[in-house]
Every structure is written in C-alpha cells, then in structure tokens.
Coordinates of C-alpha atoms in Angstrom, one line a residue:
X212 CA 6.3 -12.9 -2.7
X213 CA 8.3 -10.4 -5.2
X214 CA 8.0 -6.9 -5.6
X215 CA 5.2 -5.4 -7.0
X216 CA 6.7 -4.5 -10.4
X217 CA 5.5 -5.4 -13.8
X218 CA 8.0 -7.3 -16.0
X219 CA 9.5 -4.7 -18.5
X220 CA 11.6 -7.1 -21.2
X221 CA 12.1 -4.8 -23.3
X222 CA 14.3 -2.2 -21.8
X223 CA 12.7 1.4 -23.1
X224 CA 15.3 3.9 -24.7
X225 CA 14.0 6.5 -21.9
X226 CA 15.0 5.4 -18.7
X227 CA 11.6 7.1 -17.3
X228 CA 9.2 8.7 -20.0
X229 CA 9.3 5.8 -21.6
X230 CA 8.6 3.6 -18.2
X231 CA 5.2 0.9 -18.2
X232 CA 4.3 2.7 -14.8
X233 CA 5.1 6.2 -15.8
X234 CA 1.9 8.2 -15.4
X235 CA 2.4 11.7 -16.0
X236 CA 4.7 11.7 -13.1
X237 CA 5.4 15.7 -11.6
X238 CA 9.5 14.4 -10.7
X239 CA 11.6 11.8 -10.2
X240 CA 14.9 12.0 -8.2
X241 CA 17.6 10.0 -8.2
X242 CA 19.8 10.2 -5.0
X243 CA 23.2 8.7 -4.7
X244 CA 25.8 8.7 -2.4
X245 CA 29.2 7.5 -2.7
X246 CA 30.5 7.8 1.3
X247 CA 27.3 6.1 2.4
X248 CA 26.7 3.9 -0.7
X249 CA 22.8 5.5 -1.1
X250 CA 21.0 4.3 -4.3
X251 CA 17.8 5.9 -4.0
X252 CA 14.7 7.2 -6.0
X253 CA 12.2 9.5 -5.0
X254 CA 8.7 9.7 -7.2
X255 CA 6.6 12.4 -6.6
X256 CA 3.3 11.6 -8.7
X257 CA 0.7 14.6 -8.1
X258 CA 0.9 17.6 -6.0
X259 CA -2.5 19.0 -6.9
X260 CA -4.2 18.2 -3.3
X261 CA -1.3 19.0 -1.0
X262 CA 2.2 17.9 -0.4
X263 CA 2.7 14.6 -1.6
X264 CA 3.0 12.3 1.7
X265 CA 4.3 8.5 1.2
X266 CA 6.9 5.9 2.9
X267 CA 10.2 4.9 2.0
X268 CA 10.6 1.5 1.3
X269 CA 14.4 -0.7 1.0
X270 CA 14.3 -3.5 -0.4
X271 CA 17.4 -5.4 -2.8
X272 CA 15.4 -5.0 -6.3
X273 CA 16.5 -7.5 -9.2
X274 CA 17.6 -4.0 -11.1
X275 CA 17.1 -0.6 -11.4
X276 CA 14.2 -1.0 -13.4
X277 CA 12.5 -2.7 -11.2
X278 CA 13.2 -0.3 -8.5
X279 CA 11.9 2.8 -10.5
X280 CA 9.3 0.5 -11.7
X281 CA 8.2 0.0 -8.2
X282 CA 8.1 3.8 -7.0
X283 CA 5.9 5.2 -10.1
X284 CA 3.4 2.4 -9.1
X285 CA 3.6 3.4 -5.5
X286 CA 3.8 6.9 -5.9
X287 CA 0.7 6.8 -8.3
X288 CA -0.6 4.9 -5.4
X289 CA -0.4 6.8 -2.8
X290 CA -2.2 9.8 -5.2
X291 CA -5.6 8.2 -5.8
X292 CA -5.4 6.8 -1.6
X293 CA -5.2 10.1 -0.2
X294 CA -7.8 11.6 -2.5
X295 CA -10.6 8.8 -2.4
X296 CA -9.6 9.1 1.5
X297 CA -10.3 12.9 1.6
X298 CA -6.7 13.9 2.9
X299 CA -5.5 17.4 1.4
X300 CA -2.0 15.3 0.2
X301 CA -0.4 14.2 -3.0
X302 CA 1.0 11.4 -3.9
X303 CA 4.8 10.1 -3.8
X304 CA 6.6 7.4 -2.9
X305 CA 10.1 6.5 -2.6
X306 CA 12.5 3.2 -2.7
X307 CA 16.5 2.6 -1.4
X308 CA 18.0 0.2 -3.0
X309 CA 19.9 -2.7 -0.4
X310 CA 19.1 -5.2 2.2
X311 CA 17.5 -3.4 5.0
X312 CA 18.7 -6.0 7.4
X313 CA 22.4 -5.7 6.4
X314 CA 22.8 -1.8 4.5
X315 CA 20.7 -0.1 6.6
X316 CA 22.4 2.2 9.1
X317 CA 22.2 6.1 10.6
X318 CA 24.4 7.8 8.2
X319 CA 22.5 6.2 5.2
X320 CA 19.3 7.2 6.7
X321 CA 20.5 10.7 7.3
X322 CA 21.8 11.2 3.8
X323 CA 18.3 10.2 2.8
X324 CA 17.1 12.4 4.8
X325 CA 18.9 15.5 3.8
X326 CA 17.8 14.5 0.1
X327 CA 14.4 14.9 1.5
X328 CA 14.8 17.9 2.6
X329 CA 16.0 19.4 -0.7
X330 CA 13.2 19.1 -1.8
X331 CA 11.7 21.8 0.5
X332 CA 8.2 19.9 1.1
X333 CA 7.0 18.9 -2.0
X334 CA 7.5 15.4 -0.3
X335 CA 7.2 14.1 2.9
X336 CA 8.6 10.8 4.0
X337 CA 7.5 8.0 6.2
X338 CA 7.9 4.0 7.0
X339 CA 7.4 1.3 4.7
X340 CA 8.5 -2.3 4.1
X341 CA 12.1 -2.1 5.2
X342 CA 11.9 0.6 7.2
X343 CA 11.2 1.3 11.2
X344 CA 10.1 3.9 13.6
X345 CA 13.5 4.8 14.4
X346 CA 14.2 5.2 11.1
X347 CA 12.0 7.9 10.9
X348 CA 13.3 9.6 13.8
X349 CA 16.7 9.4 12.5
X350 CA 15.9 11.5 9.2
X351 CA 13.7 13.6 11.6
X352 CA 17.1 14.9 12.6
X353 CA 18.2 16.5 9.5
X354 CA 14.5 17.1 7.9
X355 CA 11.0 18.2 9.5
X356 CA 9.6 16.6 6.0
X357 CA 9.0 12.9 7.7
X358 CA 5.7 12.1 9.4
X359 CA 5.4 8.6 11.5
X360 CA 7.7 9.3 14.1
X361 CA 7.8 8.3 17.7
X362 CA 5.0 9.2 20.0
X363 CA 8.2 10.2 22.6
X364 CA 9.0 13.0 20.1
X365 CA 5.7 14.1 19.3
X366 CA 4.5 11.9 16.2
X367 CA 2.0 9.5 15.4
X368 CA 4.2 6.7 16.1
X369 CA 3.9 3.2 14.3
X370 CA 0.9 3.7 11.5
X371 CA 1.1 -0.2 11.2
X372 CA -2.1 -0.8 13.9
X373 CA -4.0 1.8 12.2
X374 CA -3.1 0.2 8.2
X375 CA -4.7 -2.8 9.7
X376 CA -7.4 -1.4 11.1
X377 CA -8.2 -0.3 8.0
X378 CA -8.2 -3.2 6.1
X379 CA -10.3 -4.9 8.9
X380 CA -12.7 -2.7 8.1
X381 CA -12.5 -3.2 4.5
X382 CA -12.8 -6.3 4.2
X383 CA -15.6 -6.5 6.8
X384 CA -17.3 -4.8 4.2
X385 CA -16.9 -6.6 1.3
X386 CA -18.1 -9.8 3.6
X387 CA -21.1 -7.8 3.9
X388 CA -21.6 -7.0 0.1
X389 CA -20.9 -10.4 -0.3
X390 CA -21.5 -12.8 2.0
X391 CA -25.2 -10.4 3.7
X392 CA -23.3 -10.3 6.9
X393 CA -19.6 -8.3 8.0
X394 CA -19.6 -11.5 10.9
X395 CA -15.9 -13.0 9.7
X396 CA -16.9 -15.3 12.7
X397 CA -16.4 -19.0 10.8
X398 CA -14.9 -17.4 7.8
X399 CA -11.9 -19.2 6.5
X400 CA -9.3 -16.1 5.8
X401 CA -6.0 -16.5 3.9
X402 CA -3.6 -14.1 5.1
X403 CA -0.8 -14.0 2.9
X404 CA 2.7 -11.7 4.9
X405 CA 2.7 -11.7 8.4
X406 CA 4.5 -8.4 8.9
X407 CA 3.0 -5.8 11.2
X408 CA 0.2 -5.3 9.6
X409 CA -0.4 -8.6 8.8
X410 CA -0.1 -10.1 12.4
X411 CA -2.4 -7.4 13.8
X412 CA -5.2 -8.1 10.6
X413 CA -4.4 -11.9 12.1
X414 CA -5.3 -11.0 15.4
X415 CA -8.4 -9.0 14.4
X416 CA -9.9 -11.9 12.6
X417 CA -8.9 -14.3 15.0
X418 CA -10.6 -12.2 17.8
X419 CA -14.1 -12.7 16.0
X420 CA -13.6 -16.3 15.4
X421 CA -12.6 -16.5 11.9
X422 CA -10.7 -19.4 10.5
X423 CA -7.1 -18.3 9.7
X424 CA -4.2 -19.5 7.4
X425 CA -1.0 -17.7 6.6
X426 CA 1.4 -17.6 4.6
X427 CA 5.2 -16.0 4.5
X428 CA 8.6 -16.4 3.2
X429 CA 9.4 -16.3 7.1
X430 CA 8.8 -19.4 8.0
X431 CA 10.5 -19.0 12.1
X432 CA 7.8 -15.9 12.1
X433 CA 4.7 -18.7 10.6
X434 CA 5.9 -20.6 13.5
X435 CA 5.6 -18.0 15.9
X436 CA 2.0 -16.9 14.3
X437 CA 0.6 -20.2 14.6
X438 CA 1.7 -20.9 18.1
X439 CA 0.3 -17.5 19.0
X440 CA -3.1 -17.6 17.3
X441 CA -3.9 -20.9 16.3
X442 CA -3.5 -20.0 12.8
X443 CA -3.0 -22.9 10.4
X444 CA 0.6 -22.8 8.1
X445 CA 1.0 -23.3 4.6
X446 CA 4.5 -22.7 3.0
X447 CA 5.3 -22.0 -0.4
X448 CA 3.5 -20.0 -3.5
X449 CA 1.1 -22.8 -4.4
X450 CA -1.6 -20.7 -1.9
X451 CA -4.2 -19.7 -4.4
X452 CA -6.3 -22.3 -5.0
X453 CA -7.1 -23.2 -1.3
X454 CA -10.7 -23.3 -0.5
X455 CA -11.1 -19.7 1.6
X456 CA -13.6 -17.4 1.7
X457 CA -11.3 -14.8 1.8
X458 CA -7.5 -13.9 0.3
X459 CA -5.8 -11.1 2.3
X460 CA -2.5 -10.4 0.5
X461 CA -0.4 -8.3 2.8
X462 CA 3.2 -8.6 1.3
X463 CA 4.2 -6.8 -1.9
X464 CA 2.0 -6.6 -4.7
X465 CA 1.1 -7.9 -7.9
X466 CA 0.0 -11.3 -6.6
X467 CA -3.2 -11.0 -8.6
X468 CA -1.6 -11.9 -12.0
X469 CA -2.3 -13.9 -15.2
X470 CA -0.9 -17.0 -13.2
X471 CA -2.4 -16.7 -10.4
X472 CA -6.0 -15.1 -10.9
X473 CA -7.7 -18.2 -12.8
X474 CA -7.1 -20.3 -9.4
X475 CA -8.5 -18.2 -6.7
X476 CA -11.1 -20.0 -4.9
X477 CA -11.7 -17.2 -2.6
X478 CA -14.8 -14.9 -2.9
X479 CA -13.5 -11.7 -1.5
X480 CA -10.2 -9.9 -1.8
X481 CA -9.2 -7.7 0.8
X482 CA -5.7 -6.8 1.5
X483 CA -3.2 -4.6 3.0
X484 CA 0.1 -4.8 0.0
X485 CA -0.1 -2.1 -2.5
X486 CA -0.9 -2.6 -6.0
X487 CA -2.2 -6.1 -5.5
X488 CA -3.9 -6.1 -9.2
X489 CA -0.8 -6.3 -11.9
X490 CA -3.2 -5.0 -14.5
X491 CA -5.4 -2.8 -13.0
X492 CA -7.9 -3.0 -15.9
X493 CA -7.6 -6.5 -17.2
X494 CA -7.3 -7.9 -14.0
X495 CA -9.6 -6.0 -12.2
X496 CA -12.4 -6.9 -14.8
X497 CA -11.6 -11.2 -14.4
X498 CA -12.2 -10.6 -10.7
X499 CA -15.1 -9.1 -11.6
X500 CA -16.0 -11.1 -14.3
X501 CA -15.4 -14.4 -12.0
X502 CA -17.9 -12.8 -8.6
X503 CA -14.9 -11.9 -6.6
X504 CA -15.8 -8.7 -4.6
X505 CA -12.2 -7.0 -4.8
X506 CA -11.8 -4.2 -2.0
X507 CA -9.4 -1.5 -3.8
X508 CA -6.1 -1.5 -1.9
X509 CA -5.2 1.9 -2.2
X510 CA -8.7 2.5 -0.1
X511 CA -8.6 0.0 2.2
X512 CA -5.2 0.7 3.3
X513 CA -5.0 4.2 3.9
X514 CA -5.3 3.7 7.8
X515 CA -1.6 4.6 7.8
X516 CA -1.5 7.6 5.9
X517 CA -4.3 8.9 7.9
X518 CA -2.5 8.0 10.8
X519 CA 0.9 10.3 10.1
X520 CA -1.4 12.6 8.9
X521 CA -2.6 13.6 11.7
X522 CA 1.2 15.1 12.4
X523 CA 0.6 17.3 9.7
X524 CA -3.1 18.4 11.0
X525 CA -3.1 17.8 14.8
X526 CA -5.7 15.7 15.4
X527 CA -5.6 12.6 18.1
X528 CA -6.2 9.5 18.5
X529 CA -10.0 10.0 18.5
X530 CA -10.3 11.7 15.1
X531 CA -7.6 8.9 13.6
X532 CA -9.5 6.1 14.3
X533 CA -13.0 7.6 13.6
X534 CA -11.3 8.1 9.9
X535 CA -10.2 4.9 9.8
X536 CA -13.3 2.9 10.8
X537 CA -15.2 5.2 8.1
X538 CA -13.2 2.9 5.5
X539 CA -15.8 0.6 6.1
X540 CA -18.8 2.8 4.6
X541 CA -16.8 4.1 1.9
X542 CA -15.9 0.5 0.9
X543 CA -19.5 -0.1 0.9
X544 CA -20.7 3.0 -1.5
X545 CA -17.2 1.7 -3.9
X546 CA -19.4 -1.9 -4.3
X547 CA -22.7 0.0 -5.0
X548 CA -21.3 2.1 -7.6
X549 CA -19.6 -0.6 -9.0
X550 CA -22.6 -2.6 -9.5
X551 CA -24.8 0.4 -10.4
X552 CA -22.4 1.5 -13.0
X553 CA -21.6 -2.1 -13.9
X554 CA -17.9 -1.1 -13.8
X555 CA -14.7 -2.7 -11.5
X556 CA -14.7 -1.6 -8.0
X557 CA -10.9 -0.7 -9.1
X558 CA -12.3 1.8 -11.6
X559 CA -15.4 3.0 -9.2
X560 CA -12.6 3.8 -6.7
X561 CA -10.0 5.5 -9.1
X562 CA -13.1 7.7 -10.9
X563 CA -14.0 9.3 -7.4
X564 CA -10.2 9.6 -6.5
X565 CA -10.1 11.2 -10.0
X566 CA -12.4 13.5 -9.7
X567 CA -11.7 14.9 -6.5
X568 CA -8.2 16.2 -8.2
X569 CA -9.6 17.6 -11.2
X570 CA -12.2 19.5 -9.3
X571 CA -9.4 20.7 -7.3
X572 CA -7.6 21.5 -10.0
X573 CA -9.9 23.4 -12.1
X574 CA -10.7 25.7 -8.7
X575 CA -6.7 26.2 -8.7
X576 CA -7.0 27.2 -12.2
X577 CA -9.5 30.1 -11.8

C-alpha cells in the first residue's frame, strides 16, 4: 500500500508547472519551519464554488516530489467531490511531510495551523490519513479555518463514520447495476486498509451478511479485525487476483495500475482511498473495457466532506446523513450515463462535476 502518486522519473525543470498532476492549479504553498521542523504543502486546486475545504494528510513521502505529487492529485480531488456532491466548496488538499506516529506533536500542529490561517479562508483544513480529531482542535486554536473538530467544541466530530457510510452506499449501488440486486448478503468483499473507515465499511458489510477479507500492512490490527468480525486475513500485495465479487480499496491510492488491473477478478470496485485509478483515462477505460462497474471515488467518498460541512452550514445530523445516503442514487444515474453515453463512469462523474463549475463560473463572469 504506497502513496497515491504517479512515478515522475524524469525530474521536470519546474518544480510545479511542469508537475504530471499539475492541473491548472489556483496556488501552492510551501510551509517550513525550522523551530518545529514543518515541511509542509498546501494545494489549493479551484475556488470557483466556495472556499476550498480538504484534510491534511502526514505521511513520510519517498521525496518531495512525491509529496507535491500527492497534494495536486488530492486537491484536484477534492474539486470534482464537492461539486458532483453539490457542496458550495472548492477543492484543496494539503500533506506534512514526517511520521505521524513519531513527528507529530502540538507545536507542529499549531505552526500548521497558523500557515492556514494566512491564508485568510481560501482554505480550510480537516483530518486525513495521519491525522486525528485532536489534531483538528489543536489548529482550531490558532485558526477558525479547520472543520472536523470535536463534537465537545461544537464541530462535526470524526467524519470517518459518515466516509464509510458513503461508500456503503456506493457500492450498494454498483451491486445493484451489476449484480440486479444492492443485497451484499453472500457477497464475497475484499476490503483492502482497515483504518477507520475501513473497519466501519467492514462492519457494514458484515452486518448484512457479506463474505469479508482484508487486507493491511497492519497485521496486529488484521488480527484484531478478524477476531472481531469474522473476517478472513490475507497478508501481502499479491490480493488482486482473489476470487471476490467486490474489491474495496480503502488505503492510499493508485492501486488500480498497469500491474495490477489485468488480475482483478472482482466485478465491482467500490472504495473509500482517493485516486484509486493511476490513469484516470487509460485505466478507467480497461475497467470498463473488462465489465468491472467502477464507483468513482471522489463520489463515493464524499460522506466526510459533507460531514464537516455541515460546520460551515449548520445543519445536523439529520440533514448529514440524508446527504450521505443520497450517494446511493447519484451512483446509480453516474452508471446510467455511463452506459448511455458509452463513456467511463470516471469521465460521467468528472463531466457533471465539470459542468457544475463552469456554469458557475460563467454566472460569476456576468
């Protein structure tokens, strides 16, 4: 399970301009910090529908590159899942550069914080891989730009539930388009990353009786998983060729790749992790191409962003989960223009993301 970063061998003379993942990007800051030893980038990607609104994610990259890498494909991310989600927000992202388990402390948090908050709104932070709750309410102290924090202190608390609530109902409705039925009950379900939202997608499919393995770098956690829902273990990265019905990736992305896409046995994907296709076109089109109904991550996932959301807005718990669950139907329409248009559900989902901006943006232009 790597990062979801595309291999640049070639270094590019511009350090971003010239980046693989650079996508007409609105700015990209670099934060350092010699006192608390911050290496940080912040990539805001479009501002067109709102304030763009996306988590912070530490993680020990290979190199630089690989850590801007990451945040343009993230931040471009987070764009097309607010839009195609129908949440007034842009889209950015942003990555620190250690070992969460060993670098992470309260000053460095609040430094990253207050490199937030220069930016006066134009982005607003949250949680990701690496990151906590408490995090959150530790930058909360030096910056009101940070959504996802404790429920104690007025926020939204923990948006991992909600992610995978999301992608429950997802991938309940690609079984449908698929399989006739969204019954997972029997269904033999890969779920590869047993995070947050990975346990509680385990425990959703487990409550309707599906058949689950997972899969994790963690293999104490595997333990604990299996022991707690009867899932079934398999270590290693030799996971795609199992005979499942469906492959959940819930880790980092890019595990749809030239190596690994010619030996999925599955019939649906349907994952939590960001950027799970590392070509979006060429990729998207062999899953296609091969009958694999592919539920769009960036949709799919969004049960998160509409859950800190709701700090921005003020809606409850009612109105979060109503959003969330409507995942399901606008899954649903993604296959049905896919097969209308005979085009990727990938592209289906991006061209009504798309859209939405540019409308937006022509009415801003008036």
């Amino acid at each position: 399970m790597t990062a979801n970063i595309i291999e640049t061998k070639e270094l590019k003379n511009d350090p971003v301009f010239g980046q693989i993942s650079f996508d007409g990007h609105e700015q990209i800051v670099f934060c350092n910090d010699e006192d608390t030893g911050l290496k940080a980038i912040i990539g805001i990607h479009n501002t067109v529908l709102g304030p763009a609104l996306g988590g912070t994610r530490m993680w020990t990259y290979e190199t630089e590159w690989h850590a801007l890498n990451d945040v343009l494909r993230l931040s471009r991310g987070m764009t097309y899942k607010s839009a195609i989600t129908g949440l007034n927000l842009g889209g950015g992202k942003a990555v620190i550069i250690g070992d969460a388990k060993t670098q992470k402390n309260d000053d460095l948090m609040r430094r990253f914080g207050q490199f937030v908050d220069s930016l006066s709104g134009k982005y607003i932070t949250a949680e990701d891989v690496g990151m906590e709750t408490r995090d959150m309410d530790v930058i909360r102290e030096v910056t009101p730009h940070v959504t996802g924090i404790s429920e104690s202190k007025g926020g939204a608390g923990n948006p991992s539930p909600i992610t995978a609530y999301g992608v429950y109902m997802g991938m309940k409705a690609a079984a449908k388009y698929q399989f006739g039925t969204d019954n997972l009950d029997g269904k033999k379900i890969l779920v590869q990353g047993v995070g947050h939202v990975g346990e509680t997608l385990v425990k959703h499919v487990t409550d309707e009786g599906a058949k689950v393995i997972i899969n994790d770098i963690n293999e104490a956690r595997l333990e604990e998983l299996s022991k707690k829902y009867g899932a079934n273990v398999v270590l290693g990265n030799d996971i795609y060729g199992l005979d499942v019905d469906i492959y959940a990736p819930c880790a980092l992305g890019a595990t749809i790749n030239d190596d690994t896409i010619h030996q999925l046995q599955a019939k649906v994907v349907a994952g939590a992790a960001n950027n799970q296709l590392a070509d979006e076109i060429k990729h998207g089109r062999l899953l296609k191409e091969k009958g694999i109904a592919y539920a769009p991550d960036f949709l799919i996932n969004a049960g998160g962003i509409i859950n800190v959301y709701a700090e921005l807005e003020g809606y409850g718990k009612d109105e979060i989960t109503r959003k969330t669950e409507n995942i399901y139907n606008t899954t649903l329409d993604i296959f049905n223009l896919s097969e209308k248009e005979d085009i990727t559900t990938h592209r289906a989902a991006f061209n009504i993301a798309q859209n939405r901006i540019d409308t937006r943006k022509k009415e801003q232009n008036k």
